[in-house]
Structures are given as C-alpha cells and as structure tokens.
Short mmCIF file of C-alpha atoms in Angstrom, two decimals:
data_model
loop_
_atom_site.label_atom_id
_atom_site.label_comp_id
_atom_site.label_asym_id
_atom_site.label_seq_id
_atom_site.Cartn_x
_atom_site.Cartn_y
_atom_site.Cartn_z
CA MET A 25 86.05 103.42 60.97
CA VAL A 26 82.88 102.06 62.60
CA TRP A 27 84.56 99.52 64.75
CA SER A 28 86.98 101.99 66.42
CA GLN A 29 83.95 103.11 68.41
CA GLY A 30 83.90 99.81 70.35
CA GLN A 31 85.84 99.40 73.51
CA ASN A 32 88.54 96.91 74.34
CA MET A 33 87.06 93.88 76.05
CA SER A 34 90.08 93.62 78.29
CA THR A 35 89.03 96.87 79.98
CA GLN A 36 85.43 95.83 80.19
CA GLY A 37 85.94 92.53 81.96
CA PRO A 38 84.75 89.04 80.86
CA PHE A 39 81.69 87.92 79.01
CA ILE A 40 78.89 86.29 81.03
CA LEU A 41 77.38 83.06 79.80
CA LEU A 42 73.75 83.08 80.66
CA GLY A 43 73.30 79.32 80.59
CA PHE A 44 69.85 78.26 81.61
CA PRO A 45 68.26 80.70 83.94
CA GLY A 46 65.81 79.25 86.48
CA PRO A 47 65.23 78.11 90.02
CA LYS A 48 67.97 76.26 91.94
CA SER A 49 66.13 72.92 91.51
CA LEU A 50 66.29 73.36 87.75
CA ARG A 51 69.94 74.13 87.79
CA VAL A 52 70.74 71.16 90.07
CA GLY A 53 68.73 68.84 87.74
CA LEU A 54 70.41 70.14 84.63
CA PHE A 55 73.89 69.87 86.31
CA LEU A 56 73.32 66.23 87.15
CA LEU A 57 71.90 65.49 83.72
CA PHE A 58 74.72 67.17 81.82
CA LEU A 59 77.33 65.50 84.14
CA VAL A 60 75.94 62.03 83.64
CA MET A 61 75.73 62.52 79.90
CA TYR A 62 79.24 63.92 79.69
CA LEU A 63 80.70 61.00 81.66
CA LEU A 64 78.73 58.51 79.48
CA THR A 65 80.08 60.17 76.34
CA VAL A 66 83.70 60.03 77.51
CA ALA A 67 83.35 56.52 78.83
CA GLY A 68 81.39 55.22 75.84
CA ASN A 69 83.70 56.60 73.24
CA LEU A 70 86.91 55.54 75.03
CA ALA A 71 85.31 52.09 75.21
CA ILE A 72 84.95 52.03 71.41
CA ILE A 73 88.57 53.16 70.87
CA SER A 74 89.82 50.45 73.39
CA LEU A 75 87.72 47.72 71.74
CA VAL A 76 89.05 48.58 68.30
CA ALA A 77 92.64 48.72 69.59
CA ALA A 78 92.34 45.33 71.42
CA HIS A 79 90.58 43.21 68.72
CA ARG A 80 92.35 42.59 65.42
CA ARG A 81 89.10 41.82 63.74
CA LEU A 82 88.01 45.43 64.23
CA GLN A 83 91.21 46.92 62.85
CA THR A 84 89.77 47.82 59.48
CA PRO A 85 89.23 51.18 57.73
CA MET A 86 85.55 51.22 58.91
CA TYR A 87 86.46 51.01 62.54
CA PHE A 88 89.56 53.28 61.99
CA PHE A 89 87.12 56.00 61.00
CA LEU A 90 84.88 55.05 63.97
CA CYS A 91 87.87 55.60 66.31
CA ASN A 92 88.41 59.00 64.80
CA LEU A 93 84.79 59.86 65.27
CA SER A 94 84.92 58.64 68.88
CA PHE A 95 88.04 60.66 69.67
CA LEU A 96 86.42 63.70 68.09
CA GLU A 97 83.21 63.32 70.15
CA ILE A 98 85.25 63.27 73.32
CA TRP A 99 86.87 66.60 72.59
CA PHE A 100 83.79 68.01 70.99
CA THR A 101 81.73 67.60 74.15
CA THR A 102 84.67 68.55 76.37
CA ALA A 103 84.96 71.88 74.54
CA CYS A 104 81.69 73.06 75.94
CA VAL A 105 80.20 70.78 78.73
CA PRO A 106 82.77 71.38 81.49
CA LYS A 107 82.23 75.21 81.32
CA THR A 108 78.47 74.58 81.27
CA LEU A 109 78.70 72.56 84.44
CA ASP A 110 80.72 75.36 86.07
CA ILE A 111 77.89 77.75 85.24
CA PHE A 112 75.38 75.48 86.88
CA ALA A 113 77.61 74.94 89.97
CA SER A 114 78.78 78.51 90.58
CA ARG A 115 76.02 80.52 88.91
CA VAL A 116 78.79 82.73 87.57
CA GLY A 117 79.35 82.26 83.84
CA ALA A 118 82.23 84.61 83.50
CA ILE A 119 84.62 83.78 80.65
CA SER A 120 87.41 85.95 79.20
CA MET A 121 87.32 87.08 75.60
CA ALA A 122 90.26 84.81 74.74
CA GLY A 123 88.72 81.86 76.46
CA CYS A 124 85.44 82.55 74.63
CA ALA A 125 87.15 82.89 71.24
CA ALA A 126 89.11 79.69 71.86
CA GLN A 127 86.01 77.68 72.95
CA MET A 128 84.16 78.99 69.83
CA TYR A 129 86.93 78.02 67.54
CA PHE A 130 87.33 74.48 68.85
CA VAL A 131 83.59 73.68 69.06
CA PHE A 132 82.95 74.72 65.55
CA SER A 133 86.30 73.27 64.13
CA LEU A 134 85.48 69.93 65.75
CA GLY A 135 81.89 70.21 64.42
CA CYS A 136 83.17 70.93 60.84
CA THR A 137 85.58 67.97 61.15
CA GLU A 138 82.63 65.69 62.09
CA TYR A 139 80.93 66.52 58.72
CA PHE A 140 84.03 65.58 56.84
CA LEU A 141 84.44 62.38 58.80
CA LEU A 142 80.92 61.30 58.26
CA ALA A 143 81.40 61.87 54.56
CA ALA A 144 84.54 59.80 54.55
CA MET A 145 82.70 56.98 56.43
CA ALA A 146 79.86 57.11 53.88
CA TYR A 147 82.44 56.77 51.04
CA ASP A 148 84.02 53.84 52.83
CA ARG A 149 80.65 52.11 53.14
CA TYR A 150 79.90 52.79 49.46
CA LEU A 151 83.18 51.05 48.45
CA ALA A 152 82.51 48.10 50.80
CA ILE A 153 78.91 47.51 49.60
CA CYS A 154 78.97 48.57 45.97
CA LEU A 155 82.54 47.54 45.05
CA PRO A 156 83.30 44.70 47.47
CA LEU A 157 85.83 43.04 45.22
CA ARG A 158 87.79 46.24 44.73
CA TYR A 159 87.32 47.47 48.32
CA GLY A 160 90.63 46.14 49.68
CA GLY A 161 92.66 47.58 46.76
CA ILE A 162 90.98 51.00 46.95
CA MET A 163 90.47 51.67 50.61
CA THR A 164 94.00 50.90 51.76
CA PRO A 165 95.26 51.89 55.24
CA GLY A 166 97.15 54.69 53.60
CA LEU A 167 94.09 56.18 51.93
CA ALA A 168 92.04 55.75 55.09
CA ALA A 169 94.74 57.70 57.00
CA TRP A 170 94.72 60.44 54.39
CA LEU A 171 90.92 60.80 54.48
CA ALA A 172 90.95 61.04 58.20
CA LEU A 173 93.86 63.51 58.24
CA GLY A 174 92.18 65.52 55.45
CA SER A 175 88.92 65.59 57.52
CA TRP A 176 90.76 67.05 60.52
CA LEU A 177 92.79 69.62 58.52
CA CYS A 178 89.70 70.69 56.56
CA GLY A 179 87.60 71.03 59.68
CA PHE A 180 90.09 73.18 61.56
CA SER A 181 90.80 75.27 58.42
CA ALA A 182 87.19 75.93 57.51
CA ILE A 183 86.36 78.04 60.63
CA ALA A 184 89.53 80.09 60.41
CA VAL A 185 88.08 82.84 58.24
CA PRO A 186 84.88 83.41 60.36
CA ALA A 187 87.09 83.20 63.52
CA ALA A 188 89.46 85.92 62.16
CA LEU A 189 86.55 88.15 61.33
CA ILE A 190 84.75 87.61 64.66
CA ALA A 191 88.03 88.48 66.50
CA ARG A 192 87.92 91.94 64.88
CA LEU A 193 84.47 92.76 66.31
CA SER A 194 84.04 95.40 68.98
CA PHE A 195 81.74 95.22 71.88
CA CYS A 196 80.39 98.30 73.63
CA GLY A 197 77.24 97.22 75.33
CA SER A 198 75.94 94.13 77.11
CA ARG A 199 78.49 91.26 77.73
CA VAL A 200 75.79 88.73 78.56
CA ILE A 201 75.76 85.79 76.06
CA ASN A 202 72.39 84.05 75.79
CA HIS A 203 73.88 80.58 75.62
CA PHE A 204 75.58 77.89 77.66
CA PHE A 205 78.87 78.18 75.60
CA CYS A 206 80.35 80.71 73.27
CA ASP A 207 78.36 80.16 70.17
CA ILE A 208 78.93 82.40 67.11
CA ALA A 209 75.26 83.61 66.82
CA PRO A 210 74.77 85.18 70.30
CA TRP A 211 78.28 86.58 70.24
CA ILE A 212 77.61 88.42 66.95
CA VAL A 213 74.38 89.76 68.37
CA LEU A 214 76.39 91.52 71.16
CA SER A 215 78.63 93.44 68.71
CA CYS A 216 78.10 97.10 68.18
CA THR A 217 79.75 97.06 64.83
CA ASP A 218 78.46 96.02 61.38
CA THR A 219 78.33 92.24 61.40
CA ARG A 220 76.96 91.60 57.95
CA VAL A 221 80.35 90.41 56.57
CA VAL A 222 80.78 88.05 59.59
CA GLU A 223 77.23 86.70 59.20
CA LEU A 224 77.79 86.14 55.48
CA ALA A 225 81.16 84.46 55.92
CA SER A 226 79.71 82.13 58.70
CA PHE A 227 76.69 81.36 56.67
CA SER A 228 78.73 80.67 53.50
CA ILE A 229 81.25 78.40 55.27
CA ALA A 230 78.51 76.47 57.07
CA PHE A 231 76.54 76.13 53.79
CA CYS A 232 79.61 74.94 51.86
CA VAL A 233 80.71 72.47 54.49
CA ILE A 234 77.19 71.05 55.09
CA LEU A 235 76.32 70.97 51.34
CA GLY A 236 79.68 69.35 50.38
CA SER A 237 79.62 66.67 52.98
CA CYS A 238 75.98 66.10 52.46
CA CYS A 239 76.46 65.60 48.68
CA VAL A 240 79.18 62.97 49.23
CA THR A 241 77.00 61.21 51.87
CA LEU A 242 73.82 61.34 49.85
CA VAL A 243 75.35 60.10 46.68
CA SER A 244 77.06 57.32 48.50
CA TYR A 245 73.82 56.20 50.18
CA VAL A 246 71.86 56.42 46.98
CA HIS A 247 74.35 54.01 45.48
CA ILE A 248 74.31 51.79 48.56
CA ILE A 249 70.48 51.58 48.67
CA VAL A 250 70.24 50.76 44.88
CA THR A 251 72.89 48.02 45.38
CA ILE A 252 71.16 46.57 48.52
CA VAL A 253 67.77 46.48 46.65
CA ARG A 254 69.33 44.51 43.91
CA ILE A 255 70.58 41.76 46.27
CA PRO A 256 68.34 38.73 45.68
CA SER A 257 68.20 37.20 49.17
CA THR A 258 66.61 38.91 52.23
CA GLN A 259 69.47 37.67 54.42
CA GLY A 260 71.97 39.24 52.04
CA ARG A 261 70.07 42.54 51.99
CA HIS A 262 69.93 42.54 55.82
CA ARG A 263 73.63 41.74 56.22
CA ALA A 264 74.64 44.55 53.76
CA PHE A 265 72.39 47.11 55.41
CA SER A 266 73.64 46.24 58.87
CA THR A 267 77.10 47.37 57.95
CA CYS A 268 75.92 50.89 57.37
CA SER A 269 72.79 51.27 59.50
CA SER A 270 74.76 52.62 62.50
CA HIS A 271 76.51 55.23 60.46
CA LEU A 272 73.30 56.20 58.76
CA SER A 273 71.57 56.68 62.14
CA VAL A 274 74.36 59.02 63.30
CA VAL A 275 74.23 60.93 60.08
CA LEU A 276 70.47 61.60 60.31
CA ILE A 277 70.79 62.75 63.92
CA TRP A 278 73.75 65.01 63.27
CA TYR A 279 72.52 66.58 60.03
CA GLY A 280 69.00 67.11 61.46
CA SER A 281 70.16 69.27 64.30
CA THR A 282 73.12 71.02 62.66
CA ILE A 283 71.31 72.09 59.51
CA PHE A 284 68.82 74.12 61.69
CA LEU A 285 71.67 75.58 63.72
CA HIS A 286 74.05 76.84 60.95
CA VAL A 287 72.12 77.38 57.66
CA ARG A 288 70.33 80.58 58.60
CA THR A 289 70.33 84.02 57.13
CA SER A 290 69.82 85.87 60.43
CA VAL A 291 71.35 85.21 63.86
CA GLU A 292 69.28 87.61 65.80
CA SER A 293 66.06 85.55 65.97
CA SER A 294 65.20 82.50 67.98
CA LEU A 295 68.28 82.48 70.20
CA ASP A 296 66.42 80.47 72.89
CA LEU A 297 65.37 77.87 70.37
CA THR A 298 68.90 77.79 69.07
CA LYS A 299 70.19 77.12 72.56
CA ALA A 300 67.74 74.26 73.05
CA VAL A 301 68.61 72.59 69.72
CA THR A 302 72.25 72.98 70.47
CA VAL A 303 71.86 70.74 73.54
CA LEU A 304 70.84 67.96 71.14
CA ASN A 305 73.87 68.70 68.90
CA THR A 306 76.58 69.14 71.49
CA ILE A 307 75.53 66.88 74.30
CA VAL A 308 72.78 64.30 73.27
CA THR A 309 74.32 63.25 69.94
CA PRO A 310 77.77 62.51 71.31
CA VAL A 311 76.40 60.36 74.09
CA LEU A 312 74.19 58.42 71.63
CA ASN A 313 76.84 57.53 69.20
CA PRO A 314 78.62 54.89 71.25
CA PHE A 315 75.35 53.22 72.00
CA ILE A 316 74.17 53.34 68.32
CA TYR A 317 77.38 51.67 67.19
CA THR A 318 77.32 49.12 70.01
CA LEU A 319 73.65 48.13 69.77
CA ARG A 320 73.35 48.13 66.01
CA ASN A 321 76.80 46.66 65.02
CA ARG A 322 77.33 42.93 65.39
CA ASP A 323 81.16 43.06 65.28
CA VAL A 324 81.29 45.62 68.01
CA LYS A 325 78.81 43.71 70.19
CA GLU A 326 80.77 40.49 69.83
CA ALA A 327 84.05 42.20 70.70
CA LEU A 328 82.37 43.82 73.67
CA LEU A 329 81.05 40.44 74.85
CA ARG A 330 84.45 38.79 74.41
CA THR A 331 86.04 41.54 76.45
CA MET A 332 83.50 41.28 79.25
CA ARG A 333 84.20 37.46 79.33
CA GLY A 334 87.87 38.03 79.49
CA LYS A 335 88.59 36.34 76.13
#
C-alpha cells in the first residue's frame, strides 16, 4: 500500500507550527495583540453568560442560544490561541501528532457547531418575527434545548469522518506546518500519501454543513425581511429589525470568512492567504460577537447598565 511508505510520526518527533515568521518586534506586537483579543473574547463572552443568568428578562430562547454561542466562542478561541501565544513567546512551535490531531478536531468541531447554532438562532428569530402569536407555543424551552443539543452533537459528529481519514495519513518529509495552529489544509499538504480522498471528504463535509446551515439561515431571513417590510409603521419595522440585527451581523462576518476557508477544491494553494483569513475567523470574530450583541441589543444594554449600577 502507498501509505506504508510513510514513517511513524512518533519516531520523527513533533510537528513544528510556523506561526508568523518575522523580526522580534513583529512577534512581540502580535503576541500582545493576540493576548488582548483572547482576554477580551473570554471576558466578553463570560459577561454575556453572566448577564443572561442574572436577569430573568433575558432568560428566553433567544438568549439561551446566545449563551450557547458565547460558551462556544470561549472554547473555539481557546482551542488555538494559547498555542499561538506559546509560539510567539518561545519561538518553538513544537506540537505532538496527538496534540495536533486533537487541536484540529476541536477547532473544526466547534466551528461546525457554530454553523448549526447560527441556523437555530435564525429559525428562532423567524418564529419570533413572522409567527409572534405562535412563538411561545412552538419555541418552548424543551425545543430550544433540543436545537442547542442537536447543534453540538451535529458539529462534533460532522468532522469525525475527515478526522479519521486524516489520522491514517503518513508523513515522510517536512514536519513544518505553515500555520499558527493545526489546520487541515497545511497538514494534508505535508502528507506523502494520496490525499485525494481526504480532500474530497473535507470539502464535502464543509460544503454540506455550510450549505445546509446557510439555507436555513437564508430562508429564515427572507421571510423575516418580507415580514418586516410589510409592517406599516417605521417604528414597528425598526423594533422588529433590532431583534435580529445583531445575529445578522454575526452571520455575515462568520460566513464571509469561513466560506473562503473551507469551500475550496485544492488545499495546496494560497496557504499564506488562508492563514491570514483564519485570523479573522478564529480570533477577530469571537472577540467582536460580545460587542455586537451588547451594542446592538437594547435588552442586553439595559441589563448591563442595571448590573453596573448594582440594581
């Protein structure tokens, strides 16, 4: 078999994450930038979870999904940023094969979960705006819990097949990964075996997850926009749109970056560009979400002000 020609990575030593090569001043600047953004991500998302838990008015399906998203963002960025900080600090990006595979699995599983959660949140907004009288009867706490649980289960199951195929690859040449975390694309490039099946499986899973969640989100927002346009008063339209504007902003940022990253037919080209765009996807987006939901959501802003005033 072709892949029997590869060597066992345990005898070769660890992989080396290249990170962002450059002068010391660049590494120090990126270290501080990534550290600040990571701390803001964790603090901001923990603040949203705490606000929802502390204020009964926010304990609705909409904010239940938001808590799930915030919890996910904390772990999503934690899966890759601490190792990136270690690369900047030590200049040694060594990581074992098992550690690399685990990081890859969790980053992409959490990423898939975010697609499903955003689709569930879009469906929730569709029910709230388009079917307000039936909303309470349809979107019960039980249904919200099942949608959230289904999102997590589907997210962690979707990446299982590509992960299993990638784990069978052999590596007999360079161990330097041109990335700041163990991404699928640069890892596949290092393999000395036939990766066509892995590439096809990864592309197919990414395509199905993105297309499926995108269809739910798009159909939901088409109905939402049509419903909002039909509202006679300007104030009513503004009030209806304000309940979903934060979610729509997050959807546009998330889909814009991840569609480029995952729906590609070749993984061997534009790795440097992929690495740059991944920064937006894994570091910038998670830190923006708490601010988007805080600044664009009246209920969250009011709850935050009451908390700051000690009420």
